[in-house]
PDB file of C-alpha atoms in Angstrom:
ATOM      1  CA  UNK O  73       6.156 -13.262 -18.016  1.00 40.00           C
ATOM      2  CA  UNK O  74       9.861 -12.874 -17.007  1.00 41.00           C
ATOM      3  CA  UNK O  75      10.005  -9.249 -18.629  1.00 40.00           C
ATOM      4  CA  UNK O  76       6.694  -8.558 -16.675  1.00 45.00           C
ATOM      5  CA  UNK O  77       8.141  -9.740 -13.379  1.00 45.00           C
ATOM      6  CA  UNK O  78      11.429  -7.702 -14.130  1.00 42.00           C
ATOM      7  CA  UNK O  79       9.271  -4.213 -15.238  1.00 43.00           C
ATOM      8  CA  UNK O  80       7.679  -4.531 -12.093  1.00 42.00           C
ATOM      9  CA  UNK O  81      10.597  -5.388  -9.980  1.00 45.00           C
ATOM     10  CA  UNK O  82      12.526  -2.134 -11.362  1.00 44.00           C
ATOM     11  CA  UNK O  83       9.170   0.148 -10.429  1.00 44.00           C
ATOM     12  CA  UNK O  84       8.553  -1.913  -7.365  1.00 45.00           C
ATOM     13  CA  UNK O  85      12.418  -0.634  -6.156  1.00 44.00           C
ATOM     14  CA  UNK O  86      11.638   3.182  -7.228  1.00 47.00           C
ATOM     15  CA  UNK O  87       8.658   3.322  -5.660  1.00 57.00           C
ATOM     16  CA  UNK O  88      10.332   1.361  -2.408  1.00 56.00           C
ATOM     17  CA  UNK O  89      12.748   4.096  -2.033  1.00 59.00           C
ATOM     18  CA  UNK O  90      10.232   6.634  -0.357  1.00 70.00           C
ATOM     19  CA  UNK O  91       7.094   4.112   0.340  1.00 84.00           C
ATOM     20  CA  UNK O  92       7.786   3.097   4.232  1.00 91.00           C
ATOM     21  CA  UNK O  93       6.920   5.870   6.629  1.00 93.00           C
ATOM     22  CA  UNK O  94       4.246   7.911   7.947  1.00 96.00           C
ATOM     23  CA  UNK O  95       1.108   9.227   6.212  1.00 96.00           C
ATOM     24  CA  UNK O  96      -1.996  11.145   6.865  1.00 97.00           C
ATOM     25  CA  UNK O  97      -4.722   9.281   5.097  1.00 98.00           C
ATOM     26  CA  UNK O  98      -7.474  11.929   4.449  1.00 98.00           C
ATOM     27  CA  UNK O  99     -11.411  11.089   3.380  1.00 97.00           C
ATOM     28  CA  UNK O 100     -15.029  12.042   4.058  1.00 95.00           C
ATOM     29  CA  UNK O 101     -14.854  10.734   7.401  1.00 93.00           C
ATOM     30  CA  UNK O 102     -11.882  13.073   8.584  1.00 97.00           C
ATOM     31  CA  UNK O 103      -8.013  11.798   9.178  1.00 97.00           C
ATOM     32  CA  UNK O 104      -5.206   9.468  10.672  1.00 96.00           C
ATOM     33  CA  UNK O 105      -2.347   8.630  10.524  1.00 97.00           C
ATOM     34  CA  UNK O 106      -0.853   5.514   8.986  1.00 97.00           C
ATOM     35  CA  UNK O 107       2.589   4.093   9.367  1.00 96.00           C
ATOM     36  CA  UNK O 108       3.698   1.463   6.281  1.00 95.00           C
ATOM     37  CA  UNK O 109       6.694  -0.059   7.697  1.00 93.00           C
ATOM     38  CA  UNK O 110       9.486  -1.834   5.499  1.00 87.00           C
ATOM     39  CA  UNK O 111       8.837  -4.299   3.109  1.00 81.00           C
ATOM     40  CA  UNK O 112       9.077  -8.186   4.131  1.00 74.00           C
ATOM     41  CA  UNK O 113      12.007 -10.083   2.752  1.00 73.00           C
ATOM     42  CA  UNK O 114      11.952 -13.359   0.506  1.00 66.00           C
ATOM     43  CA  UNK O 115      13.819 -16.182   1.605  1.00 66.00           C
ATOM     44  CA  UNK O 116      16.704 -15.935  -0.988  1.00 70.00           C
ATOM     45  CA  UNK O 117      16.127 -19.761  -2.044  1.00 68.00           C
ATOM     46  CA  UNK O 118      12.584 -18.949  -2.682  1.00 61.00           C
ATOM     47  CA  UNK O 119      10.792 -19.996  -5.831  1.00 58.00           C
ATOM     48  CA  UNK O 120       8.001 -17.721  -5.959  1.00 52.00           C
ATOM     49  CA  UNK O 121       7.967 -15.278  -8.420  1.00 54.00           C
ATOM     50  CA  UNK O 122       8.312 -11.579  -6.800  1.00 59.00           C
ATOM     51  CA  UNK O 123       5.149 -10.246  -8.103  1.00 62.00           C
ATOM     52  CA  UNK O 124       4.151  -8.147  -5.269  1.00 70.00           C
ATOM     53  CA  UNK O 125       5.684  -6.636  -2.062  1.00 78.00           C
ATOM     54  CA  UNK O 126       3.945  -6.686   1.151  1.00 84.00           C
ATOM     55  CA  UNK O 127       4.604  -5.379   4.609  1.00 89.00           C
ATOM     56  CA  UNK O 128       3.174  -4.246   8.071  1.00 92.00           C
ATOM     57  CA  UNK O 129       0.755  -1.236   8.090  1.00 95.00           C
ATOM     58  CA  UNK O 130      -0.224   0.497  11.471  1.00 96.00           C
ATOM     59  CA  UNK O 131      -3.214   3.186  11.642  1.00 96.00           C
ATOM     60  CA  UNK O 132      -3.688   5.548  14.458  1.00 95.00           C
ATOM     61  CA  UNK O 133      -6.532   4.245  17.063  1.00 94.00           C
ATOM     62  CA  UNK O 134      -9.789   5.625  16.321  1.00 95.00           C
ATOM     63  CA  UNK O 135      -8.999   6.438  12.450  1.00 96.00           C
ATOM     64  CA  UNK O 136     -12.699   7.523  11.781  1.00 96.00           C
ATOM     65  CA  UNK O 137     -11.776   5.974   8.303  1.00 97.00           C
ATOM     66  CA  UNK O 138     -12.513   2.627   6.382  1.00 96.00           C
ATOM     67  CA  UNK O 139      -8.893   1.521   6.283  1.00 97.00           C
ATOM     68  CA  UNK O 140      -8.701   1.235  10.597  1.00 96.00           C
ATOM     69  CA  UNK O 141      -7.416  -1.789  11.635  1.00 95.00           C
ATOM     70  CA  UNK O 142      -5.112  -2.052   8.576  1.00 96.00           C
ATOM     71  CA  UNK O 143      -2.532  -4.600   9.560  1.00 94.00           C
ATOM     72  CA  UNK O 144      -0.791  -5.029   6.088  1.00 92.00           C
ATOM     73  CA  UNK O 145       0.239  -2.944   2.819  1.00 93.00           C
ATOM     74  CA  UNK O 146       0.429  -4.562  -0.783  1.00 91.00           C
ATOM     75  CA  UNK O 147       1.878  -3.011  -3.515  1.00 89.00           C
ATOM     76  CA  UNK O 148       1.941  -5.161  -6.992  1.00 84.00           C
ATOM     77  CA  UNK O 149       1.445  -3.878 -10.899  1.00 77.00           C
ATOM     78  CA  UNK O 150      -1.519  -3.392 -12.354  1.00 71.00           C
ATOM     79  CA  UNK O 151      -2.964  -2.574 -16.058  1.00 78.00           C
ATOM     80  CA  UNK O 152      -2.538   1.374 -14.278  1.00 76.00           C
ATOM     81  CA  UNK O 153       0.603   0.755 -12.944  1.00 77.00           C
ATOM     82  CA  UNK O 154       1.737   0.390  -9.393  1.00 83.00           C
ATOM     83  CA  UNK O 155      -1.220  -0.028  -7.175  1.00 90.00           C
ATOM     84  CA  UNK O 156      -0.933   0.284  -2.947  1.00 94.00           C
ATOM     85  CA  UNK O 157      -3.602  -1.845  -0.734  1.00 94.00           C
ATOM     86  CA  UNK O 158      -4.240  -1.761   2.591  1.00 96.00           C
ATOM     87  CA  UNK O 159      -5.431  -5.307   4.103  1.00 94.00           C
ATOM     88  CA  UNK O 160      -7.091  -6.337   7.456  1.00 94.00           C
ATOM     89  CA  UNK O 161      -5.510  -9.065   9.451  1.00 93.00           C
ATOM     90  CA  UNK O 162      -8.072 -11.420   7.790  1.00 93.00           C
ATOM     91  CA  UNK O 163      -6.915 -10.427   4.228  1.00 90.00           C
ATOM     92  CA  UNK O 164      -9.926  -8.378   3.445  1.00 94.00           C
ATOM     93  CA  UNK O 165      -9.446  -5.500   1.403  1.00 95.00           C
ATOM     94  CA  UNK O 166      -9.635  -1.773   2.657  1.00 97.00           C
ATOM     95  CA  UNK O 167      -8.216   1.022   0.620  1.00 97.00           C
ATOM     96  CA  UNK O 168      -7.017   0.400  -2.575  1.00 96.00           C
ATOM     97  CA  UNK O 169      -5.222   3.226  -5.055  1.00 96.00           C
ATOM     98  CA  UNK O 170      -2.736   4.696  -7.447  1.00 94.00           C
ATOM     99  CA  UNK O 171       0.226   6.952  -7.186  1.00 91.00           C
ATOM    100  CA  UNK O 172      -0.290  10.299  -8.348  1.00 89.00           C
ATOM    101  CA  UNK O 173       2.527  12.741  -8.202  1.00 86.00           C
ATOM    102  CA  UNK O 174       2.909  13.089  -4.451  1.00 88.00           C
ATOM    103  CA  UNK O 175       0.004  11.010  -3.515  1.00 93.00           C
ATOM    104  CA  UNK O 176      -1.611   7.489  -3.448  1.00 95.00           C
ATOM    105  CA  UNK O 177      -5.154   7.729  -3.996  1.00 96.00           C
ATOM    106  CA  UNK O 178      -7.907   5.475  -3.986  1.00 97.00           C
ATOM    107  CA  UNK O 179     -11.479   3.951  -2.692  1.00 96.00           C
ATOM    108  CA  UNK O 180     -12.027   1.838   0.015  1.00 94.00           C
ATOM    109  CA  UNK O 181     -14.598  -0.842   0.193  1.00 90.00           C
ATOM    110  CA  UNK O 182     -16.808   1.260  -0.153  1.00 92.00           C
ATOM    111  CA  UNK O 183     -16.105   3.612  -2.594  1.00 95.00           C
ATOM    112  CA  UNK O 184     -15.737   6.338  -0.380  1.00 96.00           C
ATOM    113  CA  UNK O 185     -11.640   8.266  -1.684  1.00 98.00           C
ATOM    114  CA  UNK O 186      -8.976   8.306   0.710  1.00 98.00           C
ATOM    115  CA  UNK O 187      -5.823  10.234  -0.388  1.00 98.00           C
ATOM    116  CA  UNK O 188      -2.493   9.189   1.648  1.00 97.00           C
ATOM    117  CA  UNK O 189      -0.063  11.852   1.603  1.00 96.00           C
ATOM    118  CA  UNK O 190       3.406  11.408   3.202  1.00 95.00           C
ATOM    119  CA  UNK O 191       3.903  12.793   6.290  1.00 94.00           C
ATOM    120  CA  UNK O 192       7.469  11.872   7.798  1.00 70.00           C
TER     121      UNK O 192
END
């Protein structure tokens, strides 16, 4: 468990470096934009292990895609590696996907692929 936690806390501060910013999430339904801002911080006399890292996410008004209304941005390890979801207010699931090369690609709810490609 502890060498778990500190695996993901190495990739979880690579993949950190360039995560906040803007993207263009792209799908069937067209584009927006979507801004993931900084990471939240722990309270440094908390006891929680640090097995995910979560902050705000904006998307444009009008996104004609399933992820609108994203209000937060997850990203934790998975048996693939580091995964990136995109949460309601509510906590319901939107978009969830994998990094690949330049990219973080996924399905939403409904199984529909949205690609997010950095923008800014």
């Amino acid at each position: 468990m502890i060498i778990s936690a500190l695996a993901f806390a190495a990739l979880a501060l690579s993949t950190l470096d360039d995560l906040p910013g803007a993207y263009a999430a792209e799908g069937d339904g067209g584009t927006c934009r979507v801004i993931l801002a900084d990471p939240a911080t722990r309270p440094a006399d908390s006891r929680l292990e640090p097995d995910a890292v979560t902050g705000l996410a904006l998307t444009a008004p009008g996104c004609p895609l399933a992820i609108e209304g994203a209000a937060i941005w997850r990203l934790e390890e998975d048996e693939r590696g580091a995964a990136l979801a995109l949460f309601d207010q509510a906590g319901t699931l939107l978009w969830a996907g994998l990094r690949e090369d330049d990219v973080w690609r996924g399905p939403d709810a409904e199984e529909r692929e949205i690609v997010l490609r950095r923008v800014g």
